[in-house]
mmCIF file of C-alpha atoms in Angstrom:
data_model
loop_
_atom_site.group_PDB
_atom_site.id
_atom_site.type_symbol
_atom_site.label_atom_id
_atom_site.label_comp_id
_atom_site.label_asym_id
_atom_site.label_seq_id
_atom_site.Cartn_x
_atom_site.Cartn_y
_atom_site.Cartn_z
ATOM 1 C CA MET D 1 7.623 86.475 -12.735
ATOM 2 C CA ALA D 2 11.043 84.892 -12.295
ATOM 3 C CA THR D 3 13.520 86.104 -9.698
ATOM 4 C CA ALA D 4 16.122 88.459 -11.096
ATOM 5 C CA THR D 5 19.639 87.079 -11.133
ATOM 6 C CA TYR D 6 23.049 88.638 -10.867
ATOM 7 C CA THR D 7 26.645 87.575 -10.764
ATOM 8 C CA PRO D 8 28.846 88.603 -7.840
ATOM 9 C CA THR D 9 31.710 90.888 -8.735
ATOM 10 C CA THR D 10 34.963 88.908 -8.509
ATOM 11 C CA SER D 11 38.300 90.449 -7.718
ATOM 12 C CA ASP D 12 40.290 88.064 -9.898
ATOM 13 C CA SER D 13 38.469 88.996 -13.114
ATOM 14 C CA ASN D 14 35.952 91.871 -12.956
ATOM 15 C CA ILE D 15 38.113 94.345 -11.076
ATOM 16 C CA VAL D 16 41.458 92.582 -11.281
ATOM 17 C CA ASN D 17 43.270 95.804 -12.190
ATOM 18 C CA LEU D 18 42.530 97.201 -8.743
ATOM 19 C CA TRP D 19 44.724 94.561 -7.189
ATOM 20 C CA ARG D 20 48.490 94.680 -7.187
ATOM 21 C CA PHE D 21 51.067 91.944 -7.622
ATOM 22 C CA VAL D 22 52.498 90.839 -4.282
ATOM 23 C CA GLN D 23 56.014 89.446 -3.987
ATOM 24 C CA ILE D 24 57.158 88.021 -0.693
ATOM 25 C CA GLY D 25 60.830 88.687 -1.432
ATOM 26 C CA VAL D 26 63.749 86.596 -2.588
ATOM 27 C CA VAL D 27 63.851 83.208 -0.875
ATOM 28 C CA GLU D 28 67.121 81.292 -0.888
ATOM 29 C CA ALA D 29 65.989 78.006 -2.394
ATOM 30 C CA PHE D 30 69.330 76.197 -2.610
ATOM 31 C CA GLY D 31 72.382 75.756 -0.396
ATOM 32 C CA PHE D 32 75.175 78.083 -1.532
ATOM 33 C CA GLY D 33 77.497 77.584 1.440
ATOM 34 C CA VAL D 34 81.085 76.509 0.813
ATOM 35 C CA PRO D 35 82.577 74.934 3.973
ATOM 36 C CA GLU D 36 85.938 74.598 2.225
ATOM 37 C CA TRP D 37 86.184 78.393 2.080
ATOM 38 C CA ASN D 38 85.654 78.550 5.843
ATOM 39 C CA TRP D 39 88.288 75.848 6.407
ATOM 40 C CA LEU D 40 90.828 77.845 4.425
ATOM 41 C CA GLN D 41 90.052 80.960 6.443
ATOM 42 C CA LYS D 42 91.055 79.092 9.592
ATOM 43 C CA LEU D 43 94.392 77.887 8.211
ATOM 44 C CA LYS D 44 97.594 79.560 9.286
ATOM 45 C CA ASN D 45 98.442 82.427 6.940
ATOM 46 C CA PHE D 46 102.128 82.687 6.093
ATOM 47 C CA ASP D 47 103.549 86.145 5.557
ATOM 48 C CA VAL D 48 105.685 86.598 2.476
ATOM 49 C CA ASP D 49 106.752 89.405 0.160
ATOM 50 C CA TRP D 50 104.849 88.811 -3.072
ATOM 51 C CA SER D 51 107.046 88.749 -6.160
ATOM 52 C CA THR D 52 105.879 88.410 -9.749
ATOM 53 C CA ARG D 53 109.278 86.884 -10.545
ATOM 54 C CA GLU D 54 109.517 84.023 -8.042
ATOM 55 C CA ILE D 55 108.551 83.075 -4.513
ATOM 56 C CA SER D 56 110.673 80.191 -3.309
ATOM 57 C CA MET D 57 110.312 78.026 -0.226
ATOM 58 C CA GLU D 58 113.415 76.243 1.024
ATOM 59 C CA LEU D 59 112.751 72.775 2.399
ATOM 60 C CA ASP D 60 114.680 71.173 5.244
ATOM 61 C CA LEU D 61 114.315 67.505 4.322
ATOM 62 C CA ASP D 62 117.665 65.791 5.019
ATOM 63 C CA ASP D 63 119.372 64.629 8.189
ATOM 64 C CA ASP D 64 122.920 65.684 8.851
ATOM 65 C CA ILE D 65 125.478 62.853 8.901
ATOM 66 C CA ASN D 66 128.969 61.884 10.036
ATOM 67 C CA VAL D 67 129.041 61.889 13.811
ATOM 68 C CA ALA D 68 132.162 59.941 14.864
ATOM 69 C CA SER D 69 132.989 58.307 18.181
ATOM 70 C CA ILE D 70 136.771 58.820 18.229
ATOM 71 C CA PRO D 71 139.608 57.485 20.420
ATOM 72 C CA GLU D 72 141.788 59.784 22.457
ATOM 73 C CA GLY D 73 144.053 61.676 20.081
ATOM 74 C CA GLY D 74 142.337 60.074 17.071
ATOM 75 C CA LYS D 75 141.109 61.587 13.837
ATOM 76 C CA GLU D 76 138.013 63.745 14.036
ATOM 77 C CA ALA D 77 134.762 63.261 12.128
ATOM 78 C CA ARG D 78 134.376 63.812 8.391
ATOM 79 C CA PRO D 79 132.851 67.283 7.859
ATOM 80 C CA ALA D 80 129.368 67.302 6.364
ATOM 81 C CA SER D 81 126.357 69.576 6.141
ATOM 82 C CA PRO D 82 123.072 68.961 4.305
ATOM 83 C CA THR D 83 121.631 71.477 1.909
ATOM 84 C CA ALA D 84 118.077 72.700 1.656
ATOM 85 C CA ALA D 85 115.847 71.802 -1.263
ATOM 86 C CA LYS D 86 114.002 74.494 -3.182
ATOM 87 C CA ALA D 87 110.283 74.613 -3.888
ATOM 88 C CA VAL D 88 108.574 77.404 -5.814
ATOM 89 C CA LEU D 89 105.200 78.812 -4.801
ATOM 90 C CA THR D 90 102.924 79.998 -7.589
ATOM 91 C CA TRP D 91 99.969 82.213 -6.771
ATOM 92 C CA ILE D 92 96.734 82.487 -8.698
ATOM 93 C CA LEU D 93 94.627 85.583 -9.376
ATOM 94 C CA LEU D 94 90.875 84.996 -9.359
ATOM 95 C CA ASN D 95 88.886 87.646 -11.191
ATOM 96 C CA LYS D 96 85.101 88.083 -11.143
ATOM 97 C CA ARG D 97 83.192 90.959 -12.795
ATOM 98 C CA PHE D 98 79.614 92.114 -13.135
ATOM 99 C CA THR D 99 77.860 95.178 -14.585
ATOM 100 C CA ILE D 100 74.965 97.357 -13.499
ATOM 101 C CA SER D 101 73.171 100.054 -15.484
ATOM 102 C CA LYS D 102 73.299 103.769 -14.700
ATOM 103 C CA THR D 103 69.500 103.732 -14.515
ATOM 104 C CA ALA D 104 69.634 101.263 -11.621
ATOM 105 C CA LYS D 105 72.147 103.514 -9.874
ATOM 106 C CA TYR D 106 69.993 106.629 -10.339
ATOM 107 C CA ILE D 107 66.899 104.886 -8.969
ATOM 108 C CA SER D 108 68.873 103.567 -6.013
ATOM 109 C CA GLN D 109 70.272 107.009 -5.252
ATOM 110 C CA GLN D 110 66.885 108.772 -5.452
ATOM 111 C CA GLN D 111 64.522 106.156 -4.023
ATOM 112 C CA GLY D 112 66.713 103.697 -2.178
ATOM 113 C CA THR D 113 65.462 100.129 -2.157
ATOM 114 C CA ARG D 114 61.727 100.932 -2.167
ATOM 115 C CA PRO D 115 61.239 99.781 -5.795
ATOM 116 C CA MET D 116 63.349 96.643 -5.236
ATOM 117 C CA LEU D 117 62.806 93.357 -3.443
ATOM 118 C CA VAL D 118 66.450 93.500 -2.402
ATOM 119 C CA ASP D 119 69.180 96.027 -3.082
ATOM 120 C CA GLN D 120 70.346 95.166 -6.615
ATOM 121 C CA LEU D 121 73.990 96.051 -6.053
ATOM 122 C CA LYS D 122 74.155 94.104 -2.786
ATOM 123 C CA TRP D 123 72.467 91.139 -4.477
ATOM 124 C CA GLN D 124 74.923 91.107 -7.375
ATOM 125 C CA SER D 125 77.842 91.557 -4.975
ATOM 126 C CA LYS D 126 76.652 88.658 -2.845
ATOM 127 C CA LYS D 127 76.258 86.345 -5.827
ATOM 128 C CA ALA D 128 79.707 87.366 -7.125
ATOM 129 C CA VAL D 129 81.296 86.477 -3.778
ATOM 130 C CA GLN D 130 79.422 83.170 -3.762
ATOM 131 C CA SER D 131 80.824 82.329 -7.196
ATOM 132 C CA ILE D 132 84.393 83.000 -6.041
ATOM 133 C CA ARG D 133 83.902 80.846 -2.957
ATOM 134 C CA ARG D 134 82.423 78.050 -5.074
ATOM 135 C CA ARG D 135 85.434 78.130 -7.377
ATOM 136 C CA ILE D 136 87.791 77.954 -4.398
ATOM 137 C CA GLY D 137 85.727 75.105 -2.919
ATOM 138 C CA ASP D 138 85.941 73.113 -6.157
ATOM 139 C CA TYR D 139 89.659 73.794 -6.625
ATOM 140 C CA PHE D 140 90.291 72.829 -2.983
ATOM 141 C CA TYR D 141 90.375 69.145 -4.008
ATOM 142 C CA GLY D 142 91.837 69.351 -7.497
ATOM 143 C CA PHE D 143 95.127 69.910 -9.289
ATOM 144 C CA SER D 144 97.046 73.045 -10.201
ATOM 145 C CA SER D 145 96.638 71.957 -13.835
ATOM 146 C CA GLY D 146 93.046 73.192 -13.596
ATOM 147 C CA THR D 147 91.618 69.971 -15.046
ATOM 148 C CA LEU D 148 87.950 69.580 -14.125
ATOM 149 C CA PHE D 149 87.268 66.294 -15.900
ATOM 150 C CA HIS D 150 87.760 64.441 -19.197
ATOM 151 C CA ALA D 151 85.585 64.000 -22.232
ATOM 152 C CA ALA D 152 84.235 60.448 -21.990
ATOM 153 C CA THR D 153 83.573 59.762 -25.676
ATOM 154 C CA SER D 154 84.860 60.675 -29.118
ATOM 155 C CA ALA D 155 81.820 62.604 -30.300
ATOM 156 C CA GLY D 156 83.518 64.565 -33.078
ATOM 157 C CA ALA D 157 81.655 67.726 -34.057
ATOM 158 C CA SER D 158 78.897 67.687 -31.469
ATOM 159 C CA SER D 159 77.061 69.793 -28.910
ATOM 160 C CA ALA D 160 76.835 66.841 -26.496
ATOM 161 C CA LEU D 161 79.855 66.639 -24.191
ATOM 162 C CA VAL D 162 79.733 63.500 -22.033
ATOM 163 C CA VAL D 163 82.311 63.678 -19.244
ATOM 164 C CA ASP D 164 83.968 61.463 -16.640
ATOM 165 C CA ASP D 165 87.167 61.226 -14.566
ATOM 166 C CA LEU D 166 86.581 64.034 -12.067
ATOM 167 C CA TYR D 167 89.789 66.094 -11.649
ATOM 168 C CA GLY D 168 91.360 63.810 -14.263
ATOM 169 C CA ILE D 169 91.346 60.715 -12.004
ATOM 170 C CA SER D 170 90.164 57.589 -13.781
ATOM 171 C CA GLY D 171 86.770 56.358 -12.582
ATOM 172 C CA LEU D 172 86.108 59.303 -10.254
ATOM 173 C CA GLY D 173 82.888 61.320 -10.483
ATOM 174 C CA GLY D 174 80.766 58.813 -12.410
ATOM 175 C CA THR D 175 76.974 58.781 -12.753
ATOM 176 C CA THR D 176 76.492 56.803 -9.528
ATOM 177 C CA ALA D 177 78.820 58.969 -7.444
ATOM 178 C CA ASN D 178 77.722 61.457 -4.826
ATOM 179 C CA ARG D 179 80.093 64.032 -6.352
ATOM 180 C CA ARG D 180 79.768 63.818 -10.122
ATOM 181 C CA ALA D 181 81.992 65.343 -12.776
ATOM 182 C CA VAL D 182 79.339 67.766 -14.048
ATOM 183 C CA ASP D 183 78.869 69.176 -10.538
ATOM 184 C CA LEU D 184 81.857 71.440 -11.202
ATOM 185 C CA VAL D 185 80.111 73.495 -13.900
ATOM 186 C CA ARG D 186 76.957 75.570 -14.279
ATOM 187 C CA PRO D 187 74.820 76.543 -17.295
ATOM 188 C CA SER D 188 76.168 79.508 -19.318
ATOM 189 C CA GLU D 189 79.754 78.983 -18.091
ATOM 190 C CA TYR D 190 82.592 78.690 -20.595
ATOM 191 C CA LEU D 191 84.917 75.689 -20.831
ATOM 192 C CA GLY D 192 88.226 75.081 -22.549
ATOM 193 C CA LEU D 193 88.922 71.836 -24.432
ATOM 194 C CA ASP D 194 92.458 70.487 -24.667
ATOM 195 C CA THR D 195 93.648 67.422 -26.577
ATOM 196 C CA ALA D 196 96.935 65.852 -25.439
ATOM 197 C CA GLY D 197 98.306 69.179 -24.218
ATOM 198 C CA THR D 198 97.171 71.145 -27.270
ATOM 199 C CA PHE D 199 94.465 73.805 -26.955
ATOM 200 C CA ASP D 200 91.384 73.115 -29.068
ATOM 201 C CA GLU D 201 88.676 75.669 -28.419
ATOM 202 C CA ILE D 202 86.432 77.403 -25.895
ATOM 203 C CA VAL D 203 82.766 76.377 -25.676
ATOM 204 C CA GLN D 204 79.757 77.538 -23.669
ATOM 205 C CA VAL D 205 77.526 75.363 -21.515
ATOM 206 C CA SER D 206 73.824 75.454 -22.363
ATOM 207 C CA SER D 207 72.410 72.826 -20.006
ATOM 208 C CA ILE D 208 73.553 69.955 -17.778
ATOM 209 C CA ALA D 209 72.126 66.449 -17.337
ATOM 210 C CA ARG D 210 73.510 65.219 -14.030
ATOM 211 C CA SER D 211 72.016 61.737 -14.406
ATOM 212 C CA THR D 212 74.177 61.026 -17.465
ATOM 213 C CA ASN D 213 77.137 63.377 -16.830
ATOM 214 C CA THR D 214 76.272 65.158 -20.073
ATOM 215 C CA ILE D 215 76.858 68.822 -20.883
ATOM 216 C CA THR D 216 74.882 70.272 -23.774
ATOM 217 C CA LEU D 217 76.826 73.064 -25.442
ATOM 218 C CA ALA D 218 75.354 76.288 -26.792
ATOM 219 C CA SER D 219 76.887 75.397 -30.171
ATOM 220 C CA ALA D 220 78.661 72.325 -31.441
ATOM 221 C CA ALA D 221 82.331 71.848 -30.620
ATOM 222 C CA ALA D 222 84.616 71.306 -33.595
ATOM 223 C CA ASN D 223 85.966 67.946 -32.450
ATOM 224 C CA ILE D 224 85.359 66.259 -29.091
ATOM 225 C CA ALA D 225 87.829 63.419 -28.510
ATOM 226 C CA ASP D 226 87.784 60.807 -25.760
ATOM 227 C CA GLY D 227 90.137 61.934 -22.993
ATOM 228 C CA ASP D 228 90.059 65.641 -23.837
ATOM 229 C CA LEU D 229 90.930 67.736 -20.788
ATOM 230 C CA VAL D 230 88.260 70.238 -19.787
ATOM 231 C CA THR D 231 88.967 73.407 -17.797
ATOM 232 C CA HIS D 232 87.172 76.616 -16.883
ATOM 233 C CA ALA D 233 87.499 79.443 -19.429
ATOM 234 C CA ALA D 234 85.730 82.557 -18.134
ATOM 235 C CA SER D 235 88.175 85.133 -19.506
ATOM 236 C CA VAL D 236 87.112 87.364 -22.389
ATOM 237 C CA GLU D 237 90.226 86.072 -24.203
ATOM 238 C CA ASN D 238 88.315 83.576 -26.264
ATOM 239 C CA THR D 239 90.688 82.040 -28.786
ATOM 240 C CA THR D 240 93.775 80.610 -27.039
ATOM 241 C CA ALA D 241 94.807 78.653 -23.942
ATOM 242 C CA ALA D 242 95.465 82.002 -22.236
ATOM 243 C CA GLY D 243 91.695 82.322 -21.899
ATOM 244 C CA THR D 244 91.455 79.128 -19.854
ATOM 245 C CA ASP D 245 92.436 78.133 -16.312
ATOM 246 C CA VAL D 246 95.045 75.647 -17.553
ATOM 247 C CA GLY D 247 97.924 75.697 -15.047
ATOM 248 C CA ARG D 248 96.247 78.392 -12.938
ATOM 249 C CA ALA D 249 94.308 76.484 -10.300
ATOM 250 C CA LEU D 250 95.085 75.829 -6.651
ATOM 251 C CA VAL D 251 97.452 73.094 -5.544
ATOM 252 C CA GLY D 252 94.529 71.131 -4.145
ATOM 253 C CA VAL D 253 94.367 68.203 -1.772
ATOM 254 C CA LEU D 254 94.537 65.515 -4.474
ATOM 255 C CA ASP D 255 97.499 67.326 -6.019
ATOM 256 C CA GLN D 256 99.307 67.408 -2.680
ATOM 257 C CA MET D 257 98.568 63.773 -1.917
ATOM 258 C CA THR D 258 99.105 62.087 -5.277
ATOM 259 C CA THR D 259 101.415 64.180 -7.473
ATOM 260 C CA ALA D 260 105.155 63.477 -7.431
ATOM 261 C CA SER D 261 106.128 67.092 -8.099
ATOM 262 C CA VAL D 262 104.427 69.631 -5.813
ATOM 263 C CA HIS D 263 105.483 73.290 -5.864
ATOM 264 C CA GLY D 264 108.186 72.480 -8.386
ATOM 265 C CA PHE D 265 110.005 69.883 -6.255
ATOM 266 C CA SER D 266 109.630 66.146 -6.823
ATOM 267 C CA SER D 267 109.484 63.192 -4.476
ATOM 268 C CA ALA D 268 111.645 61.421 -7.080
ATOM 269 C CA THR D 269 114.448 63.761 -5.991
ATOM 270 C CA ASN D 270 113.755 63.270 -2.288
ATOM 271 C CA ASP D 271 111.154 60.735 -1.207
ATOM 272 C CA ARG D 272 110.534 62.620 2.026
ATOM 273 C CA TRP D 273 108.642 65.216 -0.039
ATOM 274 C CA ASP D 274 105.581 63.005 -0.220
ATOM 275 C CA ALA D 275 102.371 62.175 1.601
ATOM 276 C CA ALA D 276 103.070 60.447 4.903
ATOM 277 C CA LEU D 277 100.679 57.621 4.031
ATOM 278 C CA SER D 278 98.818 56.576 0.913
ATOM 279 C CA ASN D 279 96.498 53.574 0.985
ATOM 280 C CA SER D 280 94.582 52.589 -2.144
ATOM 281 C CA ASP D 281 93.676 49.065 -0.995
ATOM 282 C CA GLY D 282 90.033 49.996 -0.456
ATOM 283 C CA GLY D 283 87.825 48.464 2.193
ATOM 284 C CA ARG D 284 86.209 50.142 5.167
ATOM 285 C CA PHE D 285 87.823 52.995 7.029
ATOM 286 C CA THR D 286 88.369 51.673 10.530
ATOM 287 C CA GLY D 287 89.881 52.771 13.806
ATOM 288 C CA VAL D 288 93.032 50.863 12.909
ATOM 289 C CA LYS D 289 93.430 52.847 9.665
ATOM 290 C CA LEU D 290 92.891 56.070 11.592
ATOM 291 C CA ARG D 291 95.596 55.038 14.064
ATOM 292 C CA LYS D 292 97.991 54.246 11.195
ATOM 293 C CA LEU D 293 97.273 57.689 9.734
ATOM 294 C CA LYS D 294 98.130 59.330 13.046
ATOM 295 C CA GLN D 295 101.325 57.300 13.337
ATOM 296 C CA ALA D 296 102.431 58.039 9.764
ATOM 297 C CA ILE D 297 101.991 61.798 10.209
ATOM 298 C CA ASN D 298 103.930 61.749 13.448
ATOM 299 C CA ASN D 299 106.656 59.432 12.121
ATOM 300 C CA ASN D 300 107.247 61.327 8.901
ATOM 301 C CA GLY D 301 106.430 64.924 9.691
ATOM 302 C CA GLY D 302 106.669 65.044 13.451
ATOM 303 C CA GLY D 303 103.198 66.520 13.630
ATOM 304 C CA THR D 304 99.879 65.495 15.143
ATOM 305 C CA LEU D 305 96.829 64.597 13.090
ATOM 306 C CA ASP D 306 94.079 67.092 13.879
ATOM 307 C CA THR D 307 91.988 67.245 10.682
ATOM 308 C CA VAL D 308 90.187 64.483 8.780
ATOM 309 C CA ILE D 309 88.075 65.224 5.708
ATOM 310 C CA TRP D 310 86.118 62.317 4.315
ATOM 311 C CA THR D 311 83.338 61.699 1.835
ATOM 312 C CA GLN D 312 79.805 61.448 3.163
ATOM 313 C CA GLY D 313 79.574 57.778 2.222
ATOM 314 C CA ILE D 314 82.593 56.920 4.359
ATOM 315 C CA GLU D 315 81.211 58.997 7.228
ATOM 316 C CA ASN D 316 77.957 57.039 7.031
ATOM 317 C CA ASP D 317 79.790 53.712 6.913
ATOM 318 C CA VAL D 318 81.947 54.585 9.936
ATOM 319 C CA PHE D 319 78.793 55.555 11.810
ATOM 320 C CA ALA D 320 77.241 52.200 10.892
ATOM 321 C CA GLN D 321 80.318 50.396 12.230
ATOM 322 C CA LEU D 322 80.179 52.272 15.507
ATOM 323 C CA GLN D 323 76.416 51.907 15.835
ATOM 324 C CA ALA D 324 76.692 48.124 15.478
ATOM 325 C CA GLY D 325 79.030 47.970 18.457
ATOM 326 C CA LEU D 326 77.105 50.261 20.807
ATOM 327 C CA ARG D 327 75.791 49.116 24.149
ATOM 328 C CA PHE D 328 73.298 51.203 26.080
ATOM 329 C CA SER D 329 72.798 51.287 29.814
ATOM 330 C CA ASP D 330 69.406 52.940 29.344
ATOM 331 C CA SER D 331 67.164 51.515 26.631
ATOM 332 C CA PHE D 332 65.049 54.664 26.790
ATOM 333 C CA GLY D 333 68.036 56.947 26.187
ATOM 334 C CA MET D 334 69.411 55.530 22.941
ATOM 335 C CA GLU D 335 70.711 58.137 20.487
ATOM 336 C CA MET D 336 69.494 57.754 16.915
ATOM 337 C CA ASP D 337 72.333 59.731 15.401
ATOM 338 C CA GLY D 338 75.804 60.614 16.590
ATOM 339 C CA SER D 339 79.263 61.623 15.445
ATOM 340 C CA PRO D 340 82.476 59.579 15.282
ATOM 341 C CA LYS D 341 85.080 61.048 17.592
ATOM 342 C CA SER D 342 88.816 60.805 18.178
ATOM 343 C CA LYS D 343 90.638 62.927 20.724
ATOM 344 C CA GLY D 344 92.174 66.003 19.146
ATOM 345 C CA VAL D 345 90.816 65.246 15.660
ATOM 346 C CA LYS D 346 88.083 67.167 13.865
ATOM 347 C CA PHE D 347 86.112 65.153 11.303
ATOM 348 C CA MET D 348 84.567 67.131 8.438
ATOM 349 C CA THR D 349 82.656 66.371 5.268
ATOM 350 C CA THR D 350 80.852 68.246 2.500
ATOM 351 C CA LYS D 351 79.163 67.413 -0.791
ATOM 352 C CA ARG D 352 82.389 68.382 -2.612
ATOM 353 C CA VAL D 353 84.643 65.663 -1.158
ATOM 354 C CA PRO D 354 85.467 63.196 -3.967
ATOM 355 C CA ASP D 355 83.894 59.782 -3.421
ATOM 356 C CA GLY D 356 85.943 57.146 -1.633
ATOM 357 C CA TYR D 357 88.591 59.447 -0.152
ATOM 358 C CA VAL D 358 89.778 60.173 3.363
ATOM 359 C CA PHE D 359 92.270 63.025 3.771
ATOM 360 C CA GLY D 360 94.060 63.856 6.984
ATOM 361 C CA TRP D 361 96.753 66.299 8.068
ATOM 362 C CA ASP D 362 98.281 68.401 10.794
ATOM 363 C CA SER D 363 96.728 71.810 10.115
ATOM 364 C CA LYS D 364 99.360 73.636 12.173
ATOM 365 C CA HIS D 365 102.387 72.436 10.220
ATOM 366 C CA SER D 366 101.423 70.544 7.057
ATOM 367 C CA ILE D 367 99.224 72.964 5.172
ATOM 368 C CA GLY D 368 98.866 76.724 4.945
ATOM 369 C CA LYS D 369 97.684 79.551 2.761
ATOM 370 C CA GLY D 370 98.856 82.924 1.567
ATOM 371 C CA SER D 371 96.578 85.764 0.518
ATOM 372 C CA LEU D 372 97.647 89.182 -0.732
ATOM 373 C CA LEU D 373 94.243 90.875 -0.881
ATOM 374 C CA PRO D 374 91.404 90.978 1.663
ATOM 375 C CA ASP D 375 88.414 88.729 1.148
ATOM 376 C CA PRO D 376 85.889 90.072 -1.388
ATOM 377 C CA GLY D 377 82.844 91.754 0.110
ATOM 378 C CA THR D 378 79.896 93.988 -0.668
ATOM 379 C CA GLN D 379 80.499 96.600 -3.348
ATOM 380 C CA ALA D 380 79.478 100.272 -3.328
ATOM 381 C CA PHE D 381 78.648 102.279 -6.441
ATOM 382 C CA SER D 382 81.896 104.175 -5.970
ATOM 383 C CA ASP D 383 83.756 100.881 -6.560
ATOM 384 C CA GLY D 384 82.434 100.610 -10.115
ATOM 385 C CA LYS D 385 84.165 101.888 -13.232
ATOM 386 C CA GLU D 386 82.108 103.688 -15.875
ATOM 387 C CA LEU D 387 81.764 101.806 -19.127
ATOM 388 C CA ILE D 388 83.150 103.625 -22.164
ATOM 389 C CA ASN D 389 80.304 103.350 -24.668
ATOM 390 C CA ASP D 390 77.515 101.776 -22.625
ATOM 391 C CA SER D 391 75.303 103.348 -19.962
ATOM 392 C CA GLY D 392 76.549 101.383 -17.001
ATOM 393 C CA PHE D 393 79.296 100.506 -14.570
ATOM 394 C CA ILE D 394 81.530 97.460 -14.205
ATOM 395 C CA PHE D 395 82.585 96.013 -10.873
ATOM 396 C CA ARG D 396 85.346 93.529 -10.171
ATOM 397 C CA CYS D 397 85.996 91.286 -7.191
#
């Protein structure tokens, strides 16, 4: 007689329903930090009464003149006094909203976070704050025009939007760059298209191909033309330029450094209202160029260079220069990695710095910020407004 056989009971099939799903919790799988936000927090905050009509800033740019060395009993000096120039500060209002259902609120109130991996309201609040910080970080380098990039081809009616010219600067943000044009947008965001200063339409992003700087749209645009300006368009106003960020972005670093007219006053009117030094010759960033930057800031603004922001490629190249010239007294104590240093200067870099640029300034006198409202933070259910016809609440940051 043959031996009886049997099959062991397995937990993954025979009695699988006795087992529960196990989730380890939400793991942050990407870097969401925005160093630029932290830099702005450390800048000097200027106090001003906020007016919806106009906030002006008077600029002392001109020397006084006519000091005479006169003989005894001679004629006195010609009277003269310089006037102040006028700049106009324009603020921006960033608005972020999200919704949550009444059911989620009721569960949270009765059972706390037991049914959740993380508190839903805190999670949505955190992600909302991250999105605001990311927008500020991206606008930190751009122009008040709000231009993100240009359309790179005349595709006509198409759902494929190929882009180039990060922040509208020719050649910046290409497919071999560290910071590419498409890095400024995310799937499901809305974008405004503008041809030669005329609003075209608002489109939605479906997917992004970073390798080719291509944005696939949720539906075909009516007419994509080479050179079209592209801006964010997250407002529910969906049919005109008022629904886009055109003219409502920060006066970013590139704007400050390269635009003739900043805050409504032009360097064509007074050439002292300009960057202390601009060098587009290319080549390696060396100690001599750093020294010239220090001298230019002191000569033109009377300040002291204390902040340098450079792209990661330039940081790596400067390190390579310094490493090539190192001499070690102890061959067993050589440092593999280090940081370039200059007395009184802080060197900083992030993934957002446009390729090929070095920016420097006196943070105590050359740049500042103004903020009317406190920084956005975690929301409570009491902060939400009840939706009119839907079972939920809406929150705004």
